[in-house]
Coordinates of C-alpha atoms and ligand atoms in Angstrom, one line a residue:
M1 CA 18.0 -7.4 3.1
A2 CA 16.2 -5.4 5.7
I3 CA 15.3 -1.8 4.9
E4 CA 16.5 0.6 7.6
P5 CA 13.9 3.2 8.6
F6 CA 14.9 6.8 7.9
I7 CA 13.6 7.9 11.2
A8 CA 13.3 5.4 14.1
I9 CA 11.5 6.5 17.2
Q10 CA 11.7 4.3 20.3
D11 CA 9.9 4.7 23.6
L12 CA 9.7 8.4 23.2
C13 CA 8.2 10.4 26.1
H14 CA 7.8 14.2 26.1
A15 CA 6.3 16.5 28.7
F16 CA 5.9 20.3 29.0
G17 CA 6.2 22.2 32.3
R18 CA 7.3 21.1 35.7
G19 CA 5.8 20.1 39.0
E20 CA 2.2 20.9 39.3
L21 CA 2.1 22.2 35.7
R22 CA 3.7 19.2 34.1
K23 CA 1.8 17.9 31.1
D24 CA 2.8 14.6 29.5
V25 CA 2.3 15.0 25.8
L26 CA 3.9 11.9 24.3
Q27 CA 4.0 8.6 26.2
E28 CA 6.2 5.7 25.1
V29 CA 5.8 6.4 21.4
S30 CA 7.6 3.9 19.1
V31 CA 7.2 4.3 15.4
S32 CA 9.4 4.2 12.3
F33 CA 9.3 6.1 9.0
Y34 CA 10.8 4.4 6.0
P35 CA 12.3 5.9 2.8
G36 CA 9.7 6.5 0.2
E37 CA 6.5 6.1 2.2
V38 CA 3.8 8.7 2.8
V39 CA 2.6 8.7 6.4
I40 CA -0.2 10.9 7.7
I41 CA -0.4 11.7 11.4
M42 CA -3.9 12.6 12.6
G43 CA -5.4 13.3 16.0
P44 CA -7.3 15.9 17.9
S45 CA -5.9 19.3 18.5
G46 CA -3.5 19.2 21.4
S47 CA -2.7 15.5 21.0
G48 CA 1.0 16.1 20.4
K49 CA 1.2 15.9 16.6
T50 CA 3.4 19.0 16.3
T51 CA 5.5 18.0 19.3
L52 CA 6.2 14.6 17.6
L53 CA 7.0 16.2 14.3
T54 CA 9.4 18.8 15.7
L55 CA 11.1 16.1 17.8
A56 CA 11.5 13.9 14.7
G57 CA 12.9 16.8 12.8
A58 CA 15.5 17.6 15.4
L59 CA 13.8 21.0 16.1
R60 CA 13.2 20.1 19.8
T61 CA 15.4 18.3 22.3
V62 CA 14.7 14.7 23.1
Q63 CA 13.9 14.3 26.8
Q64 CA 13.3 10.6 27.1
G65 CA 13.6 7.7 24.7
S66 CA 15.4 7.5 21.4
I67 CA 15.2 9.1 17.9
R68 CA 17.5 8.0 15.2
V69 CA 17.6 9.9 11.9
D70 CA 19.4 8.0 9.2
G71 CA 21.3 6.2 11.8
T72 CA 22.2 9.2 13.9
E73 CA 21.0 9.3 17.5
L74 CA 19.4 12.6 18.6
R75 CA 19.2 11.9 22.3
N76 CA 22.0 13.9 23.9
A77 CA 23.4 14.8 20.5
K78 CA 25.9 17.7 20.1
P79 CA 24.6 20.9 18.4
A80 CA 26.7 20.2 15.3
V81 CA 25.2 16.8 14.9
V82 CA 21.7 18.2 15.4
M83 CA 22.4 20.8 12.7
A84 CA 23.6 18.2 10.3
V85 CA 20.5 16.0 10.9
R86 CA 18.2 19.0 10.3
R87 CA 19.8 19.6 6.9
R88 CA 18.7 16.1 5.8
I89 CA 15.1 17.0 6.5
G90 CA 12.7 19.3 4.6
F91 CA 10.1 21.2 6.6
I92 CA 6.8 22.6 5.4
F93 CA 4.6 24.5 7.9
Q94 CA 1.0 25.6 8.1
A95 CA 2.0 29.1 7.6
H96 CA 4.4 28.9 4.7
N97 CA 7.2 30.7 6.6
L98 CA 8.5 32.5 3.6
I99 CA 10.6 35.7 4.1
A100 CA 8.4 38.6 3.0
S101 CA 11.3 40.8 1.7
L102 CA 12.7 38.1 -0.6
T103 CA 11.4 36.9 -4.0
A104 CA 10.1 33.3 -4.5
C105 CA 13.4 32.4 -6.1
E106 CA 15.5 33.9 -3.3
N107 CA 13.4 32.2 -0.7
V108 CA 14.1 28.8 -2.3
Q109 CA 17.8 29.7 -2.8
L110 CA 18.1 30.4 0.9
A111 CA 17.7 26.7 1.7
L112 CA 21.0 26.2 -0.1
T113 CA 23.1 28.8 1.6
V114 CA 24.3 26.3 4.2
D115 CA 26.0 24.4 1.4
P116 CA 29.5 25.7 0.8
A117 CA 29.7 24.1 -2.6
E118 CA 26.9 26.3 -3.9
T119 CA 27.6 29.7 -5.5
A120 CA 25.0 32.4 -5.9
A121 CA 24.7 31.5 -9.6
S122 CA 24.4 27.8 -9.1
S123 CA 21.9 28.1 -6.3
R124 CA 19.8 30.4 -8.4
K125 CA 19.8 28.0 -11.3
K126 CA 18.7 25.2 -9.0
A127 CA 16.0 27.3 -7.3
L128 CA 14.5 28.1 -10.7
Q129 CA 14.5 24.4 -11.6
Y130 CA 12.6 23.6 -8.5
L131 CA 10.2 26.4 -9.0
E132 CA 9.5 25.1 -12.4
M133 CA 8.9 21.7 -10.9
V134 CA 6.2 23.1 -8.7
G135 CA 4.7 25.0 -11.6
L136 CA 5.9 28.5 -10.6
A137 CA 8.5 29.2 -13.3
E138 CA 6.7 32.5 -14.2
H139 CA 6.4 33.7 -10.6
S140 CA 10.1 33.4 -9.5
R141 CA 10.5 37.2 -9.1
K142 CA 7.4 37.7 -7.1
K143 CA 7.4 38.4 -3.3
P144 CA 5.3 36.3 -1.0
D145 CA 2.5 38.8 -0.7
E146 CA 2.1 38.9 -4.5
L147 CA 1.4 35.1 -4.5
S148 CA -1.8 33.2 -3.6
G149 CA -1.9 30.8 -0.6
G150 CA -1.5 27.8 -2.8
Q151 CA 1.4 29.4 -4.6
K152 CA 3.2 30.2 -1.4
Q153 CA 2.9 26.6 -0.3
R154 CA 4.3 25.5 -3.6
V155 CA 7.3 27.7 -3.0
A156 CA 7.6 26.1 0.4
I157 CA 7.6 22.7 -1.3
A158 CA 10.3 23.7 -3.7
R159 CA 12.3 25.1 -0.7
A160 CA 11.9 21.8 1.2
L161 CA 12.8 19.6 -1.8
I162 CA 15.8 21.5 -3.1
R163 CA 18.1 20.2 -0.3
R164 CA 17.3 16.7 -1.5
P165 CA 16.1 15.7 2.0
G166 CA 15.5 12.1 3.1
I167 CA 12.1 13.0 4.5
I168 CA 9.7 16.0 4.4
L169 CA 7.9 16.9 7.6
A170 CA 4.8 18.9 6.8
D171 CA 2.7 20.3 9.6
E172 CA -0.9 20.9 8.4
P173 CA 0.3 22.3 5.1
T174 CA -3.2 22.7 3.8
A175 CA -4.8 24.3 6.9
A176 CA -4.7 27.8 5.4
L177 CA -5.9 26.8 2.0
D178 CA -9.3 26.2 0.4
R179 CA -10.3 22.7 -0.3
K180 CA -9.3 22.5 -3.9
T181 CA -6.0 24.3 -3.5
G182 CA -5.2 22.1 -0.5
R183 CA -5.8 19.0 -2.6
E184 CA -3.6 20.3 -5.4
V185 CA -0.8 21.1 -3.0
V186 CA -0.9 17.7 -1.4
D187 CA -1.1 15.9 -4.8
L188 CA 2.0 17.9 -5.9
L189 CA 3.8 17.1 -2.8
Q190 CA 3.1 13.4 -3.1
T191 CA 4.0 13.2 -6.8
L192 CA 7.3 15.0 -6.3
A193 CA 8.2 13.0 -3.2
R194 CA 7.6 9.8 -5.1
K195 CA 9.6 11.0 -8.0
E196 CA 12.6 12.0 -5.8
G197 CA 12.2 9.1 -3.5
V198 CA 11.6 11.3 -0.5
A199 CA 9.4 10.1 2.4
I200 CA 6.6 12.4 3.7
L201 CA 5.4 12.7 7.2
L202 CA 2.3 14.9 7.1
V203 CA 0.2 16.1 10.0
T204 CA -3.3 17.0 9.0
H205 CA -6.8 17.5 10.3
D206 CA -8.2 17.1 6.8
N207 CA -9.6 13.7 6.3
R208 CA -10.3 14.4 2.6
I209 CA -6.6 13.9 1.8
L210 CA -6.1 10.6 3.7
D211 CA -6.1 8.7 0.4
I212 CA -2.5 9.8 -0.4
A213 CA -1.2 8.0 2.7
D214 CA 0.5 4.6 2.8
R215 CA 0.0 4.6 6.5
I216 CA -2.1 6.6 8.9
I217 CA -1.0 7.2 12.4
T218 CA -3.4 8.5 15.0
L219 CA -2.2 10.2 18.1
D220 CA -4.6 10.1 21.0
E221 CA -3.7 11.0 24.6
G222 CA -0.1 10.8 23.8
R223 CA -0.2 7.3 22.3
I224 CA -0.3 6.1 18.7
E225 CA -2.3 3.7 16.6
E226 CA -1.6 2.9 13.0
T227 CA -3.3 1.5 9.9
H228 CA -1.9 0.7 6.5
R229 CA -4.2 2.4 4.1
G230 CA -2.6 1.8 0.8
M231 CA -2.2 -1.9 1.3
E232 CA -5.8 -2.1 2.8
R233 CA -7.2 -0.5 -0.3
L234 CA -5.3 -2.9 -2.6
R235 CA -6.4 -5.8 -0.6
E236 CA -10.1 -4.7 -0.8
A237 CA -9.7 -4.5 -4.6
L238 CA -8.1 -8.0 -4.7
T239 CA -11.0 -9.4 -2.7
A240 CA -13.5 -7.8 -5.0
L241 CA -11.6 -9.5 -7.9
T242 CA -11.7 -12.9 -6.2
T243 CA -15.4 -12.6 -5.4
M244 CA -16.0 -12.2 -9.2
L245 CA -14.9 -15.8 -9.7
P246 CA -18.0 -17.7 -8.5
K247 CA -20.0 -15.8 -11.2
Y248 CA -18.0 -17.8 -13.8
T249 CA -19.6 -21.0 -12.9
S250 CA -23.0 -19.5 -13.3
T251 CA -22.3 -19.0 -17.0
L252 CA -22.7 -22.8 -17.4
S253 CA -26.1 -23.1 -15.9
A254 CA -27.3 -19.9 -17.4
E255 CA -30.7 -20.5 -18.8
T256 CA -32.0 -17.0 -18.3
G257 CA -30.4 -14.2 -20.1
E258 CA -29.4 -12.5 -16.9
A259 CA -26.1 -14.2 -16.3
E260 CA -23.1 -12.6 -18.0
S261 CA -21.3 -14.4 -20.7
L262 CA -17.9 -15.9 -20.0
Q263 CA -16.4 -13.4 -22.3
T264 CA -17.9 -10.4 -20.5
L265 CA -16.7 -11.7 -17.2
R266 CA -13.2 -12.3 -18.4
L267 CA -13.1 -8.7 -19.8
R268 CA -14.3 -7.3 -16.5
F269 CA -11.8 -9.4 -14.6
R270 CA -8.9 -8.1 -16.7
E271 CA -10.1 -4.5 -16.5
A272 CA -10.2 -4.8 -12.7
R273 CA -6.9 -6.5 -12.5
E274 CA -4.6 -4.3 -14.6
P275 CA -4.6 -1.2 -12.4
L276 CA -4.2 -3.4 -9.3
L277 CA -1.2 -5.2 -10.8
S278 CA 0.6 -1.9 -11.4
S279 CA -0.1 -0.5 -8.0
A280 CA 0.9 -3.8 -6.3
A281 CA 4.2 -3.7 -8.3
E282 CA 4.7 -0.1 -7.3
F283 CA 4.2 -1.0 -3.7
A284 CA 6.5 -4.0 -3.9
A285 CA 9.3 -1.9 -5.5
R286 CA 9.1 0.8 -2.9
K287 CA 11.1 1.0 0.3
M288 CA 8.7 0.5 3.2
S289 CA 8.5 -1.1 6.5
P290 CA 9.3 -4.9 6.2
S291 CA 5.8 -5.9 7.2
L292 CA 4.3 -3.7 4.5
M293 CA 6.8 -5.0 1.9
G294 CA 5.9 -8.6 2.9
Q295 CA 2.2 -7.8 2.4
A296 CA 2.9 -6.1 -0.9
R297 CA 4.8 -9.1 -2.2
S298 CA 2.1 -11.5 -1.1
L299 CA -0.5 -9.3 -2.9
Q300 CA 1.5 -9.4 -6.0
D301 CA 1.8 -13.2 -5.8
Q302 CA -1.9 -13.5 -5.2
L303 CA -2.7 -11.4 -8.2
H304 CA -0.5 -13.5 -10.3
D305 CA -2.0 -16.8 -9.0
L306 CA -5.5 -15.3 -9.4
A307 CA -4.8 -14.6 -13.1
L308 CA -3.6 -18.1 -13.7
Y309 CA -6.5 -19.4 -11.9
E310 CA -9.0 -17.3 -13.9
E311 CA -7.4 -18.7 -17.0
A312 CA -7.8 -22.3 -15.9
L313 CA -11.3 -21.7 -14.8
A314 CA -12.3 -20.2 -18.1
S315 CA -10.8 -23.1 -20.1
L316 CA -12.5 -25.6 -17.8
L317 CA -15.8 -24.0 -18.3
L318 CA -15.5 -24.0 -22.0
L319 CA -14.6 -27.7 -21.8
L320 CA -17.6 -28.5 -19.6
S321 CA -20.0 -26.9 -22.0
A322 CA -18.8 -29.1 -24.9
P323 CA -18.5 -32.7 -23.8
P324 CA -17.9 -35.3 -26.6
S325 CA -20.6 -37.7 -25.3
E326 CA -23.4 -38.1 -22.7
G327 CA -21.2 -40.1 -20.4
M328 CA -18.6 -37.4 -20.4
R329 CA -21.3 -34.8 -19.7
S330 CA -22.1 -36.5 -16.4
F331 CA -18.4 -36.7 -15.5
G332 CA -18.2 -33.1 -16.3
D333 CA -21.2 -32.2 -14.2
S334 CA -19.8 -33.9 -11.1
F335 CA -16.5 -32.2 -11.6
F336 CA -18.3 -28.9 -12.0
Q337 CA -20.3 -29.4 -8.8
S338 CA -17.2 -29.9 -6.6
L339 CA -15.5 -27.1 -8.4
E340 CA -18.4 -24.7 -7.7
F341 CA -18.3 -25.6 -4.1
L342 CA -14.6 -24.8 -3.9
V343 CA -15.0 -21.6 -5.9
I344 CA -17.7 -20.3 -3.5
T345 CA -15.7 -21.4 -0.5
M346 CA -12.7 -19.6 -1.9
A347 CA -14.6 -16.4 -2.5
E348 CA -16.0 -16.5 1.1
T349 CA -12.6 -17.2 2.5
A350 CA -11.2 -14.2 0.6
E351 CA -13.9 -12.0 1.9
S352 CA -13.0 -12.6 5.5
P353 CA -9.8 -14.5 5.7
V354 CA -9.7 -15.7 9.3
Y355 CA -7.0 -18.1 10.3
D356 CA -9.4 -21.1 10.8
G357 CA -11.0 -20.5 7.4
I358 CA -7.7 -20.4 5.6
D359 CA -6.6 -23.6 7.4
L360 CA -9.8 -25.4 6.3
F361 CA -9.3 -24.2 2.8
L362 CA -5.8 -25.4 2.7
Q363 CA -6.8 -28.8 3.9
L364 CA -9.7 -28.9 1.4
T365 CA -7.5 -28.1 -1.5
E366 CA -4.8 -30.5 -0.3
D367 CA -7.3 -33.4 -0.1
R368 CA -8.8 -32.6 -3.5
E369 CA -5.4 -32.6 -5.1
S370 CA -4.5 -36.1 -4.0
M371 CA -8.0 -37.2 -4.9
M372 CA -7.6 -35.8 -8.4
T373 CA -4.2 -37.4 -8.8
G374 CA -5.8 -40.8 -7.9
L375 CA -8.6 -40.2 -10.3
R376 CA -6.3 -39.4 -13.2
E377 CA -4.2 -42.4 -12.6
K378 CA -7.2 -44.6 -12.6
Y379 CA -8.5 -43.3 -15.9
F380 CA -5.3 -43.7 -17.7
D381 CA -4.6 -47.2 -16.3
S382 CA -8.0 -48.6 -17.2
V383 CA -8.6 -47.7 -20.8
G384 CA -12.0 -49.6 -20.7
G385 CA -14.0 -48.7 -23.8
L386 CA -13.3 -44.9 -23.9
E387 CA -13.1 -43.2 -27.2
E388 CA -10.1 -41.1 -28.1
A389 CA -12.0 -37.9 -27.8
E390 CA -13.4 -38.9 -24.4
K391 CA -9.9 -39.8 -23.2
R392 CA -8.7 -36.4 -24.2
Y393 CA -11.6 -34.8 -22.6
L394 CA -11.1 -36.5 -19.4
F395 CA -7.4 -35.8 -19.4
E396 CA -8.0 -32.1 -20.0
L397 CA -10.7 -32.0 -17.4
T398 CA -8.7 -33.6 -14.7
D399 CA -5.6 -31.6 -15.7
L400 CA -7.4 -28.3 -15.5
F401 CA -9.1 -29.3 -12.3
T402 CA -5.8 -30.2 -10.7
R403 CA -4.3 -26.9 -11.8
T404 CA -7.3 -25.0 -10.5
I405 CA -7.0 -26.7 -7.1
Y406 CA -3.3 -26.0 -7.0
L407 CA -3.8 -22.3 -7.7
M408 CA -6.5 -22.1 -5.1
H409 CA -4.1 -23.7 -2.7
Q410 CA -1.5 -21.1 -3.6
C411 CA -4.0 -18.3 -3.0
A412 CA -4.7 -19.7 0.4
L413 CA -1.0 -19.8 1.2
S414 CA -0.7 -16.1 0.2
W415 CA -3.6 -15.2 2.5
R416 CA -1.8 -16.9 5.3
V417 CA 1.4 -14.9 4.6
W418 CA -0.8 -11.8 4.9
Q419 CA -2.3 -13.0 8.2
Q420 CA 1.0 -13.8 9.7
T421 CA 2.4 -10.3 9.1
E422 CA -0.3 -9.0 11.5
P423 CA -0.9 -10.2 15.0
I424 CA -3.1 -13.3 14.8
A425 CA -4.8 -15.6 17.2
P426 CA -2.3 -18.2 18.5
E427 CA -2.3 -21.5 16.8
P428 CA -4.2 -24.2 18.5
Ligands
LIG501 P1 -1.1 19.2 18.2 O1 -0.1 19.6 17.2 O2 -1.6 17.8 18.1 O3 -2.3 20.1 18.2 P2 0.9 20.0 20.1 O4 2.0 19.0 19.9 O5 1.1 21.3 19.5 O6 -0.5 19.3 19.6 O7 0.6 20.2 21.6 C1 0.4 19.1 22.5 C2 0.1 19.6 23.9 O8 1.3 20.2 24.4 C3 -0.9 20.7 24.0 O9 -1.7 20.5 25.1 C4 -0.2 22.0 24.1 O10 -0.9 23.0 24.8 C5 1.1 21.6 24.8 N1 2.2 22.4 24.4 C6 2.7 22.4 23.2 N2 3.8 23.2 23.1 C7 4.0 23.6 24.4 C8 5.0 24.5 25.0 N3 6.0 25.0 24.3 N4 4.8 24.7 26.3 C9 3.9 24.1 27.0 N5 2.9 23.3 26.5 C10 3.0 23.1 25.2
LIG502 MG1 -0.1 21.2 15.8

């Protein structure tokens, strides 16, 4: 089931002024914002960020192109339709835009006055609830000028959230705040939006807060570019995890005390994997653009495969270090050599998974798999003078090896899924 974007913008153009004075601000902008994602819009001053935000929020009339908010087209929409759309959106501006003569609570309540179902008492109760959520329960009776800059922006957050919007549009909400307060406000905004399942579209100049974004969109000369930050970070962490694997094989040949023990490596692997697993699961469960969701799922699969692989690798290494006889040791050694080659190739491929590399890796693991199957059959058909312990050893060795290759193959398939969700070089 495809997830519908909350706001879908298609071929949007916008210009100010006429004739000689005409200035094209947005040019054929197409971008979608999905429920639950945090998107940051960056770009130099005057690049059209505010224009885009106000168009998306139905605060400005669409000149050319299409904007659909929750399925409603804004182009040529009637005023009543525009008003209804605006109610589904929360706004937070650089200047908090609170009304000076009203208390914090009344300012928040004001957002509910459009709702005929609300009475003064019910809206007051709700407003207090939301003020508590932003940590201002004790300040509800204060007027804006009795509040600090950060507190005023918290009131603005409560006011934006109380209508239970589908998306919050925030235009440089930290611009008037010091660094620490700005960070706190943005963290709060992100936490609450996640909790309430609200998307955030945030315009900022501040590159210190980019890490809260799932996606970053850069506006330049009226056009957009985008990157998927959250997923990129996850993927970097996954790559770091994969590159840990070749170290495992070095525990076998470790004659110096420098190599880490298998136990230490396994511990490190698990420590690095746990937080990754939970964020990958969180990504996969959220509603995002289909390509991001595809990538999140493939990351989750990869993590799962990687854990199984790590397990097989560790057992294999334990087995290799304790062969039942000299003959088995040399078998073990040759297995180990081809394994080491594969592990290193896998780590290299993970570091820069280009299409050709993945292809090669897939081929490699496919070949090995059939080779190992052949090998196993041979061993168990010709019993020729092997001891019971040796037979068991060989069986486990080949079994683990086959499993290892299989898992590597699966990882490579995941990489390909990832590659295919982005534009890739055409297949030869
Ligand atoms: P940003 O928010 O990225 O700084 P804006 O969207 O506010 O950029 O403005 C984009 C461009 O459009 C700027 O060159 C600005 O001067 C111009 N502009 C914005 N609003 C108006 C307006 N109401 N009339 C004429 N020009 C405008
Ligand atoms: Mg602006």
